[in-house]
Amino acid sequence: MAEREQIRKPRRESTEEEVEETASASESGTELKAELDDLLDEIDEVLETNAEEFVRNYVQKGGE
Amino acid sequence: MAVHKILGIETEFGILHLNPAESNPVSASSLLINAYVNERRSNRIGWDFEDEQPGVDARGFDVYGGMAPAVESHLVNAVLTNGARYYVDHAHPEMSSPECFDAREAVVYDKAAEVILTTSMQEATRYLPPGEELVVHKNNSDGKGNSYGCHENYLVDRKVPFARLVTQIMPFFVSRQIFTGSGKVGTEAPDMDPSDVPFQVTQRADFFEEEVGLETTLKRPIVNTRDEPHANSALYRRLHVIVGDATQAEVATYLKLGTTALVLAMIDDDFLSDMPIFEHAVRAMRDVSYDLTMTRTHPMADGGSMSALDVQWAYFEAAAKYGEQAGFEAVGGDEVGRDVMRRWEEVLDALGRDPMELADRLEWVAKLRLLEGFRSRHGCDWDDPRMRALDLQYHDLRPGRNIHRRLGMERITTDAEVATAVTAPPPDTRAYFRGRCVEKYADRIVAANWDSMVFDVGEESLRRVPMLEPLRGTRAHVGTLLDECETAEDLLRALGE
């Protein structure tokens, strides 16, 4: 199977680029975290109040 | 030269009737669709199931006018001005998109279907007693072992031996799950406990039991053999694909359609050779879905082992060569073909580094990130009912409840083009002829189906217009004709000349 391993894309980034990428990734990571917190606040407000009952009553017929 | 990959999506939606005195999913689905078609006179045209003889009973479908939707419970089957079919199938509302020219256009019509279902819910609820509500989910399972489908259809060359098609597409179907999945809490596989799989990549993987077969409702096969081309059967086959999840994430839907169309073009042209084959495709279907790390390897037919990602890279590399040699005409041209390749490569690269990078593009990743966030905030476990509730609500199409749209994921369509697609057909397939006829000559159309339209212009017999070639009947072919013909009589006369 060794020859199939070569199918994987070669990695192209240089070390220098990696450093920059890490810096921006960390920044956008913080942003993402803040967004996720806001989103979870929203979800706490709109999530079905009786989750257990909602899940229990969610029954569909098979289809297709 | 590969057959042009005309494509479309048919989606069965989950439906709930909240707080009803008495209801069942069939009547709820009928009410939902009737509410929509009743508001739009031009849509009151039935679907014609007869391939050869429409018969007068086809008129029997056209009974919506004058009947209150509250008592309307027979199976509804309507054709819309955008060329889509909207109907009740197995206790679910179902939308079959019009035939589309390329993957991007198909995503626009998939989003338009969400708008139509959302509008239907709002309009149907107005007919219900206070406190009752119809709720539609764009998902594929109720978490209790009941699944309903999101099927794709692609036009393929009849000349391709079906056995080769099966062999070459199956590893692709198993491995593409890593970007097509919409994610699911738990497992519904009969031999497993939900706690064995806290979260998996796809909604559907639990339900596949065979490699190849005709069934879609039980013993579901990875490659479905249904052979109804809805087109010239001497030239074409319609590959009916049942392994996909219904996704709201546009990039995920786009990649699912775009990459599959490309692989089928390569199969048409017999371009693939020596591709990897899973030793146990059915087993691998589930194992791929259960692996969130993208590193699990699966036994291959040649005795080696590969991950789903390795297999996808093999298809990607073949497609890159194919694009260089044959171009992308068969999948809609260079622009869409190169765009699909670029995004495919980006997604495979990111899946190999850290799938979480794709939280803005892939649905399963977005859902997983959300669930992990919820779990850590509330200190709950995967078996907490709120986790399942959040999973379900992700797919709830009610604007106030839907979770997906709050995530701000990357889009490839605009609101304006989706709004247009709610009522207007694609300009570049035969759906254009169907949609425009429905819009303009509704009172003379007895029935419509994928490959013909039946008119009643007061003559002794009904007049059927065949549409066996999916690339004919486009705006370029018949746009001017349809503009100029004021009546169906004019149109039929002109077509007869």
Coordinates of C-alpha atoms in Angstrom, one line a residue:
Chain A
M1 CA 0.0 0.0 0.0
A2 CA 3.0 2.3 0.1
E3 CA 2.4 3.6 -3.3
R4 CA -1.1 4.7 -2.3
E5 CA 0.3 6.7 0.5
Q6 CA 1.9 8.9 -2.1
I7 CA -1.5 9.9 -3.3
R8 CA -1.7 12.2 -0.3
K9 CA -1.1 15.8 -1.3
P10 CA 2.4 17.0 -0.5
R11 CA 2.5 19.7 2.1
R12 CA 3.7 23.0 0.6
E13 CA 3.9 25.5 3.5
S14 CA 7.3 26.8 4.4
T15 CA 8.2 27.2 8.1
E16 CA 8.0 31.0 7.8
E17 CA 4.4 30.8 6.5
E18 CA 3.5 28.4 9.3
V19 CA 4.5 30.9 11.9
E20 CA 2.3 33.6 10.4
E21 CA -0.5 31.1 10.0
T22 CA -0.3 30.2 13.6
A23 CA -0.5 33.8 14.7
S24 CA -3.6 34.5 12.6
A25 CA -5.1 31.2 13.5
S26 CA -4.9 32.1 17.2
E27 CA -6.5 35.5 16.6
S28 CA -9.3 34.0 14.6
G29 CA -9.6 31.2 17.2
T30 CA -10.3 33.9 19.9
E31 CA -12.9 35.5 17.6
L32 CA -14.5 32.1 17.0
K33 CA -14.7 31.4 20.7
A34 CA -16.4 34.8 21.3
E35 CA -18.9 34.0 18.4
L36 CA -19.6 30.6 19.9
D37 CA -20.3 32.1 23.3
D38 CA -22.8 34.6 21.8
L39 CA -24.3 31.8 19.8
L40 CA -24.7 29.6 22.9
D41 CA -26.4 32.5 24.7
E42 CA -28.9 32.6 21.8
I43 CA -29.4 28.9 21.8
D44 CA -30.1 28.8 25.5
E45 CA -33.0 31.2 24.7
V46 CA -34.5 29.3 21.7
L47 CA -33.8 25.7 22.6
E48 CA -37.0 23.7 23.2
T49 CA -37.8 24.2 26.9
N50 CA -38.7 20.6 27.6
A51 CA -35.9 18.9 25.7
E52 CA -36.7 15.4 27.0
E53 CA -40.4 15.5 26.0
F54 CA -39.5 17.1 22.6
V55 CA -37.0 14.4 21.8
R56 CA -39.4 11.6 23.0
N57 CA -42.2 12.9 20.8
Y58 CA -40.1 13.4 17.7
V59 CA -41.1 10.2 15.9
Q60 CA -41.2 10.0 12.1
K61 CA -42.3 7.3 9.7
G62 CA -39.6 5.7 7.6
G63 CA -39.6 7.1 4.1
E64 CA -38.2 6.9 0.5
Chain B
M1 CA -17.3 12.3 -24.3
A2 CA -19.3 12.1 -21.1
V3 CA -23.0 12.8 -21.0
H4 CA -23.7 16.3 -19.5
K5 CA -24.3 15.8 -15.8
I6 CA -27.8 17.1 -15.5
L7 CA -28.7 16.7 -11.8
G8 CA -31.2 17.3 -9.1
I9 CA -32.0 16.7 -5.5
E10 CA -35.2 15.1 -4.0
T11 CA -35.7 15.7 -0.2
E12 CA -38.1 14.1 2.2
F13 CA -38.6 16.4 5.1
G14 CA -39.5 15.4 8.7
I15 CA -42.9 16.8 9.8
L16 CA -44.5 17.4 13.1
H17 CA -48.0 18.5 13.9
L18 CA -47.8 20.2 17.3
N19 CA -50.8 20.0 19.7
P20 CA -53.3 18.5 17.3
A21 CA -56.7 17.2 18.4
E22 CA -56.2 14.4 15.8
S23 CA -53.6 14.1 13.1
N24 CA -51.3 11.8 11.2
P25 CA -48.2 12.6 9.2
V26 CA -49.9 11.9 5.8
S27 CA -52.7 14.5 6.4
A28 CA -50.3 16.9 7.9
S29 CA -48.0 16.7 4.8
S30 CA -51.1 17.1 2.6
L31 CA -52.2 20.2 4.5
L32 CA -48.7 21.6 4.3
I33 CA -48.5 21.3 0.5
N34 CA -52.1 22.3 -0.1
A35 CA -51.7 25.5 1.9
Y36 CA -48.8 26.4 -0.5
V37 CA -50.5 25.4 -3.8
N38 CA -53.8 26.9 -2.8
E39 CA -52.2 30.3 -2.4
R40 CA -50.9 30.0 -6.0
R41 CA -53.4 29.2 -8.6
S42 CA -50.9 28.4 -11.3
N43 CA -49.6 25.6 -9.2
R44 CA -52.8 23.5 -9.1
I45 CA -51.6 21.0 -11.7
G46 CA -51.3 17.4 -11.0
W47 CA -48.4 15.0 -11.5
D48 CA -48.9 12.5 -14.2
F49 CA -47.8 9.0 -13.2
E50 CA -48.7 7.3 -16.5
D51 CA -45.8 7.2 -18.8
E52 CA -47.8 6.4 -21.9
Q53 CA -51.5 7.1 -21.5
P54 CA -52.4 10.0 -19.3
G55 CA -56.1 9.1 -19.4
V56 CA -58.9 11.3 -18.2
D57 CA -58.4 10.3 -14.6
A58 CA -55.2 12.4 -14.6
R59 CA -57.7 15.3 -14.3
G60 CA -58.7 13.8 -11.0
F61 CA -55.6 15.3 -9.4
D62 CA -56.8 18.8 -10.2
V63 CA -59.4 19.0 -7.4
Y64 CA -57.8 21.5 -5.1
G65 CA -59.9 24.6 -6.1
G66 CA -62.8 25.1 -3.9
M67 CA -61.9 22.6 -1.3
A68 CA -61.0 23.8 2.1
P69 CA -57.5 22.7 3.0
A70 CA -58.6 21.8 6.5
V71 CA -60.5 18.8 5.0
E72 CA -58.0 18.1 2.2
S73 CA -56.3 14.9 3.0
H74 CA -55.7 13.0 -0.2
L75 CA -52.2 12.6 -1.5
V76 CA -51.1 15.9 -3.0
N77 CA -48.9 16.0 -6.1
A78 CA -48.2 19.4 -7.6
V79 CA -45.8 20.8 -10.1
L80 CA -44.5 24.3 -9.4
T81 CA -43.6 27.2 -11.7
N82 CA -39.9 26.6 -11.0
G83 CA -40.2 23.2 -12.5
A84 CA -40.0 21.3 -9.2
R85 CA -42.4 18.6 -8.0
Y86 CA -43.9 19.0 -4.5
Y87 CA -45.8 16.1 -3.1
V88 CA -46.5 13.7 -0.3
D89 CA -44.4 10.6 -0.2
H90 CA -44.6 7.9 2.5
A91 CA -45.9 10.3 5.2
H92 CA -43.4 13.0 4.4
P93 CA -43.6 16.2 2.4
E94 CA -41.1 15.8 -0.5
M95 CA -39.6 18.3 -2.9
S96 CA -37.9 17.1 -6.1
S97 CA -35.9 20.0 -7.6
P98 CA -36.1 20.8 -11.2
E99 CA -33.4 19.4 -13.5
C100 CA -30.3 21.6 -13.1
F101 CA -27.4 22.3 -15.4
D102 CA -24.6 22.2 -12.8
A103 CA -23.9 21.8 -9.1
R104 CA -24.1 25.4 -8.2
E105 CA -27.6 25.8 -9.8
A106 CA -28.7 22.7 -7.9
V107 CA -27.7 24.3 -4.6
V108 CA -29.8 27.4 -5.5
Y109 CA -32.8 25.2 -6.1
D110 CA -32.1 23.2 -2.9
K111 CA -32.2 26.5 -0.9
A112 CA -35.3 27.6 -2.8
A113 CA -36.9 24.3 -1.6
E114 CA -36.2 25.4 2.0
V115 CA -37.9 28.7 1.4
I116 CA -40.9 27.0 -0.1
L117 CA -41.2 24.5 2.8
T118 CA -40.8 27.4 5.3
T119 CA -43.5 29.4 3.5
S120 CA -45.8 26.3 3.4
M121 CA -45.4 25.9 7.2
Q122 CA -46.4 29.4 7.9
E123 CA -49.4 29.3 5.5
A124 CA -50.6 25.9 6.7
T125 CA -50.5 27.0 10.3
R126 CA -52.9 29.8 9.5
Y127 CA -55.5 27.1 8.7
L128 CA -55.1 25.3 12.0
P129 CA -56.8 26.0 15.3
P130 CA -54.9 28.3 17.7
G131 CA -52.1 26.6 19.4
E132 CA -51.5 24.0 16.6
E133 CA -48.6 24.3 14.3
L134 CA -46.9 22.3 11.5
V135 CA -43.2 22.0 11.9
V136 CA -40.8 20.8 9.2
H137 CA -37.3 19.5 9.7
K138 CA -34.6 19.2 7.0
N139 CA -33.0 16.1 8.4
N140 CA -32.9 12.4 7.7
S141 CA -33.7 10.5 10.9
D142 CA -35.8 10.8 14.0
G143 CA -33.1 9.3 16.2
K144 CA -35.3 6.2 16.8
G145 CA -34.4 4.1 13.8
N146 CA -36.7 5.8 11.2
S147 CA -34.9 7.3 8.2
Y148 CA -36.1 9.3 5.2
G149 CA -34.0 10.3 2.3
C150 CA -32.3 13.0 0.5
H151 CA -31.7 11.6 -3.0
E152 CA -29.5 12.9 -5.8
N153 CA -30.1 12.2 -9.4
Y154 CA -27.5 12.4 -12.2
L155 CA -27.8 11.7 -15.9
V156 CA -25.3 9.1 -17.0
D157 CA -24.4 7.4 -20.3
R158 CA -26.5 4.3 -20.9
K159 CA -23.5 2.7 -22.6
V160 CA -21.5 2.4 -19.4
P161 CA -21.8 -1.2 -18.1
F162 CA -23.7 -1.0 -14.9
A163 CA -21.2 -3.3 -13.1
R164 CA -18.3 -1.0 -13.8
L165 CA -20.4 2.0 -12.6
V166 CA -21.1 0.2 -9.3
T167 CA -17.5 -0.8 -8.8
Q168 CA -16.1 2.7 -9.5
I169 CA -18.7 4.8 -7.6
M170 CA -19.1 2.7 -4.4
P171 CA -15.7 3.6 -2.8
F172 CA -16.5 7.2 -3.7
F173 CA -19.9 7.0 -2.0
V174 CA -18.4 5.5 1.2
S175 CA -15.6 8.0 1.4
R176 CA -17.4 11.2 0.4
Q177 CA -19.3 11.0 3.7
I178 CA -16.4 13.0 5.3
F179 CA -17.7 16.2 3.7
T180 CA -21.4 15.3 2.9
G181 CA -22.5 14.4 6.4
S182 CA -24.8 16.7 8.5
G183 CA -23.8 15.0 11.8
K184 CA -25.9 13.1 14.3
V185 CA -25.9 12.5 18.1
G186 CA -25.7 8.8 18.8
T187 CA -26.3 5.8 16.6
E188 CA -29.4 3.9 15.3
A189 CA -27.6 0.8 14.1
P190 CA -29.5 -2.1 15.4
D191 CA -26.5 -3.9 16.8
M192 CA -25.1 -1.0 18.7
D193 CA -25.8 1.1 21.8
P194 CA -26.2 4.8 21.3
S195 CA -23.5 5.3 23.9
D196 CA -21.0 3.5 21.6
V197 CA -21.1 6.5 19.3
P198 CA -21.6 9.8 21.0
F199 CA -21.6 11.7 17.6
Q200 CA -21.1 10.6 14.0
V201 CA -20.5 12.3 10.7
T202 CA -23.7 11.4 8.8
Q203 CA -27.4 10.9 9.6
R204 CA -27.7 8.0 7.1
A205 CA -24.7 5.6 7.5
D206 CA -26.5 3.6 10.2
F207 CA -29.2 2.5 7.6
F208 CA -27.2 0.8 4.9
E209 CA -27.3 -3.0 4.8
E210 CA -26.4 -4.0 1.2
E211 CA -23.8 -2.9 -1.4
V212 CA -26.2 -2.9 -4.4
G213 CA -30.0 -3.3 -4.7
L214 CA -33.3 -1.9 -5.8
E215 CA -34.7 -1.1 -2.3
T216 CA -34.8 2.3 -0.7
T217 CA -37.0 1.7 2.4
L218 CA -35.4 -1.4 3.8
K219 CA -32.2 -3.3 3.2
R220 CA -31.0 0.0 1.8
P221 CA -28.1 -0.4 -0.7
I222 CA -25.1 1.9 -1.1
V223 CA -25.7 1.8 -4.9
N224 CA -29.3 1.9 -5.8
T225 CA -30.3 0.2 -9.0
R226 CA -33.6 2.0 -9.8
D227 CA -33.7 2.4 -13.5
E228 CA -36.2 5.1 -14.5
P229 CA -34.3 7.4 -16.8
H230 CA -37.2 9.9 -17.2
A231 CA -35.5 10.6 -20.5
N232 CA -34.5 8.8 -23.7
S233 CA -33.8 5.3 -22.2
A234 CA -31.7 4.3 -25.2
L235 CA -29.2 7.1 -24.4
Y236 CA -29.4 7.7 -20.7
R237 CA -29.5 6.2 -17.3
R238 CA -30.5 8.2 -14.2
L239 CA -28.3 7.3 -11.3
H240 CA -30.5 7.5 -8.2
V241 CA -28.2 8.2 -5.2
I242 CA -29.6 7.5 -1.8
V243 CA -26.5 7.7 0.5
G244 CA -26.5 11.4 1.0
D245 CA -27.7 13.6 3.9
A246 CA -29.9 16.6 3.5
T247 CA -27.7 19.6 4.3
Q248 CA -28.4 23.3 4.8
A249 CA -24.7 24.1 4.6
E250 CA -24.3 25.3 1.0
V251 CA -20.6 24.4 0.6
A252 CA -21.3 20.9 1.8
T253 CA -24.3 20.4 -0.6
Y254 CA -22.3 22.0 -3.5
L255 CA -19.3 19.7 -2.9
K256 CA -21.5 16.6 -2.7
L257 CA -23.1 17.4 -6.0
G258 CA -20.1 18.8 -7.8
T259 CA -17.6 16.0 -6.9
T260 CA -20.2 13.3 -7.6
A261 CA -20.9 14.8 -11.0
L262 CA -17.2 14.9 -11.8
V263 CA -16.7 11.2 -10.7
L264 CA -19.6 10.2 -12.9
A265 CA -18.2 12.1 -15.8
M266 CA -14.9 10.2 -15.4
I267 CA -16.9 6.9 -15.3
D268 CA -18.8 7.8 -18.4
D269 CA -15.4 8.3 -20.2
D270 CA -13.9 5.2 -18.7
F271 CA -11.2 7.4 -17.2
L272 CA -10.8 5.6 -13.8
S273 CA -8.7 2.6 -13.5
D274 CA -7.1 0.8 -10.5
M275 CA -9.1 2.8 -8.0
P276 CA -9.1 1.7 -4.3
I277 CA -11.9 -0.7 -3.4
F278 CA -13.2 -1.3 0.2
E279 CA -13.1 -4.9 1.3
H280 CA -16.3 -4.5 3.2
A281 CA -18.2 -1.4 1.9
V282 CA -21.2 -1.7 4.1
R283 CA -19.1 -2.0 7.2
A284 CA -16.8 0.8 6.0
M285 CA -19.9 3.0 5.4
R286 CA -20.5 3.0 9.2
D287 CA -16.9 3.1 10.3
V288 CA -16.2 6.1 8.2
S289 CA -19.2 7.9 9.8
Y290 CA -18.1 6.9 13.3
D291 CA -14.6 8.3 12.9
L292 CA -14.3 12.0 13.7
T293 CA -10.5 12.0 13.5
M294 CA -10.3 11.2 9.7
T295 CA -7.5 8.8 10.5
R296 CA -9.2 5.5 10.8
T297 CA -8.2 3.0 8.1
H298 CA -10.3 0.4 6.5
P299 CA -9.3 -2.9 4.9
M300 CA -9.1 -2.7 1.2
A301 CA -9.7 -5.4 -1.4
D302 CA -6.0 -5.6 -2.4
G303 CA -5.1 -6.5 1.2
G304 CA -3.9 -3.0 2.2
S305 CA -5.7 -0.4 4.3
M306 CA -6.7 3.2 3.6
S307 CA -8.6 6.0 5.3
A308 CA -11.7 7.6 3.7
L309 CA -9.5 10.7 3.2
D310 CA -6.9 8.6 1.3
V311 CA -9.6 7.3 -1.0
Q312 CA -10.9 10.8 -1.6
W313 CA -7.4 12.0 -2.5
A314 CA -7.3 9.2 -5.0
Y315 CA -10.5 10.4 -6.7
F316 CA -9.3 14.0 -6.4
E317 CA -6.0 13.3 -8.2
A318 CA -7.9 11.4 -10.9
A319 CA -10.3 14.3 -11.4
A320 CA -7.4 16.8 -11.6
K321 CA -5.9 14.8 -14.5
Y322 CA -9.3 14.4 -16.1
G323 CA -9.9 18.1 -15.9
E324 CA -6.6 18.8 -17.6
Q325 CA -7.3 16.3 -20.4
A326 CA -11.0 16.4 -21.0
G327 CA -12.0 19.7 -19.4
F328 CA -15.1 20.3 -17.3
E329 CA -17.7 20.7 -20.0
A330 CA -19.7 17.6 -18.8
V331 CA -20.2 19.2 -15.3
G332 CA -21.2 22.6 -16.6
G333 CA -18.0 24.2 -17.8
D334 CA -14.6 25.4 -16.6
E335 CA -15.8 27.9 -14.1
V336 CA -17.9 25.6 -12.0
G337 CA -15.5 22.6 -12.6
R338 CA -12.4 24.5 -11.4
D339 CA -14.3 25.9 -8.5
V340 CA -15.4 22.5 -7.3
M341 CA -11.8 21.2 -7.6
R342 CA -10.5 24.1 -5.6
R343 CA -13.0 23.7 -2.8
W344 CA -12.6 19.9 -2.9
E345 CA -8.8 20.3 -2.4
E346 CA -9.2 22.9 0.4
V347 CA -11.6 20.7 2.2
L348 CA -9.5 17.5 2.0
D349 CA -6.4 19.4 3.0
A350 CA -8.2 20.8 6.1
L351 CA -9.8 17.5 7.0
G352 CA -6.2 16.1 7.1
R353 CA -5.0 18.9 9.4
D354 CA -7.9 19.6 11.7
P355 CA -11.6 19.1 10.7
M356 CA -12.6 21.9 13.0
E357 CA -11.1 24.4 10.5
L358 CA -14.2 23.6 8.4
A359 CA -16.8 24.7 10.9
D360 CA -17.8 27.4 8.5
R361 CA -18.3 25.0 5.5
L362 CA -19.2 21.5 6.6
E363 CA -22.4 20.8 8.4
W364 CA -21.2 17.9 10.6
V365 CA -18.2 20.0 11.8
A366 CA -20.4 23.0 12.5
K367 CA -22.9 20.9 14.5
L368 CA -20.1 19.1 16.4
R369 CA -18.5 22.4 17.4
L370 CA -21.8 23.7 18.6
L371 CA -22.6 20.6 20.6
E372 CA -19.1 20.5 22.1
G373 CA -19.6 24.2 23.1
F374 CA -23.0 23.4 24.6
R375 CA -21.7 20.4 26.5
S376 CA -18.8 22.3 28.0
R377 CA -21.0 25.3 29.0
H378 CA -23.6 23.2 30.7
G379 CA -21.3 20.4 31.9
C380 CA -23.7 17.8 30.4
D381 CA -22.9 14.5 28.8
W382 CA -23.7 13.3 25.2
D383 CA -26.7 11.3 26.5
D384 CA -28.3 14.5 27.9
P385 CA -31.7 15.0 26.1
R386 CA -30.7 18.6 25.4
M387 CA -27.9 17.4 23.1
R388 CA -30.4 15.4 21.1
A389 CA -32.9 18.3 21.1
L390 CA -30.2 20.7 19.9
D391 CA -29.3 18.2 17.1
L392 CA -33.0 18.1 16.0
Q393 CA -33.5 21.8 16.3
Y394 CA -30.5 22.4 14.1
H395 CA -32.7 21.2 11.2
D396 CA -36.0 22.9 12.3
L397 CA -36.9 25.2 9.4
R398 CA -39.0 27.6 11.5
P399 CA -37.1 30.9 11.3
G400 CA -37.4 31.5 15.1
R401 CA -36.1 28.0 15.9
N402 CA -33.6 27.1 13.2
I403 CA -30.1 26.8 14.5
H404 CA -28.2 26.4 11.3
R405 CA -28.9 29.9 10.0
R406 CA -27.6 31.5 13.2
L407 CA -24.1 30.1 12.5
G408 CA -23.2 32.4 9.6
M409 CA -21.6 29.6 7.5
E410 CA -20.1 30.4 4.2
R411 CA -22.6 30.7 1.3
I412 CA -22.3 30.3 -2.4
T413 CA -25.8 31.6 -3.3
T414 CA -27.4 35.0 -2.8
D415 CA -30.8 35.6 -1.2
A416 CA -31.9 37.3 -4.5
E417 CA -31.1 34.3 -6.7
V418 CA -32.8 31.9 -4.2
A419 CA -35.9 34.1 -4.2
T420 CA -36.0 34.0 -8.0
A421 CA -35.6 30.2 -8.0
V422 CA -38.7 29.9 -5.8
T423 CA -40.9 30.7 -8.8
A424 CA -38.6 30.7 -11.9
P425 CA -37.2 27.5 -13.5
P426 CA -33.6 27.0 -14.4
P427 CA -33.0 28.5 -17.9
D428 CA -30.7 25.8 -19.2
T429 CA -32.6 22.5 -18.9
R430 CA -36.0 21.2 -20.0
A431 CA -37.3 22.3 -16.6
Y432 CA -37.5 25.8 -18.2
F433 CA -40.2 24.6 -20.6
R434 CA -42.2 22.8 -17.8
G435 CA -42.0 25.8 -15.4
R436 CA -42.9 28.4 -18.0
C437 CA -45.8 26.3 -19.3
V438 CA -47.2 25.9 -15.7
E439 CA -46.8 29.7 -15.2
K440 CA -48.5 30.7 -18.4
Y441 CA -51.0 28.0 -19.5
A442 CA -52.0 26.5 -16.1
D443 CA -55.7 26.2 -17.0
R444 CA -54.9 24.1 -20.1
I445 CA -52.4 21.7 -18.5
V446 CA -53.9 18.4 -17.3
A447 CA -50.8 16.9 -15.9
A448 CA -47.0 17.1 -16.0
N449 CA -44.1 14.8 -15.3
W450 CA -40.4 14.8 -15.8
D451 CA -40.4 13.9 -19.5
S452 CA -43.8 15.2 -20.8
M453 CA -46.6 17.7 -20.4
V454 CA -50.2 16.9 -21.1
F455 CA -52.5 19.7 -22.4
D456 CA -56.3 19.8 -22.8
V457 CA -57.2 22.4 -25.4
G458 CA -60.8 21.3 -25.8
E459 CA -60.1 18.8 -28.6
E460 CA -61.3 15.2 -28.5
S461 CA -58.1 13.9 -27.2
L462 CA -55.5 15.3 -24.8
R463 CA -52.2 16.5 -26.3
R464 CA -48.9 15.2 -24.9
V465 CA -45.7 17.1 -25.5
P466 CA -42.7 14.8 -25.0
M467 CA -39.6 16.1 -23.3
L468 CA -37.2 13.2 -23.6
E469 CA -34.0 15.2 -24.0
P470 CA -33.1 17.0 -20.7
L471 CA -31.0 19.6 -22.5
R472 CA -33.9 20.7 -24.8
G473 CA -36.7 23.0 -23.9
T474 CA -34.2 25.6 -22.5
R475 CA -34.7 29.3 -22.6
A476 CA -32.4 29.4 -25.6
H477 CA -34.5 26.9 -27.4
V478 CA -38.1 27.9 -26.5
G479 CA -37.9 31.2 -24.6
T480 CA -39.0 33.3 -27.6
L481 CA -41.7 30.8 -28.6
L482 CA -43.2 30.8 -25.1
D483 CA -43.0 34.6 -25.0
E484 CA -44.9 34.9 -28.3
C485 CA -47.6 32.2 -27.7
E486 CA -50.4 33.8 -25.7
T487 CA -52.4 30.6 -25.3
A488 CA -51.7 26.9 -25.0
E489 CA -53.5 26.5 -28.4
D490 CA -50.9 28.8 -30.0
L491 CA -48.1 27.0 -28.4
L492 CA -49.3 23.5 -29.5
R493 CA -49.9 24.8 -33.0
A494 CA -46.4 26.3 -33.2
L495 CA -44.8 23.2 -31.8
G496 CA -46.6 21.1 -34.4
E497 CA -45.2 23.1 -37.2

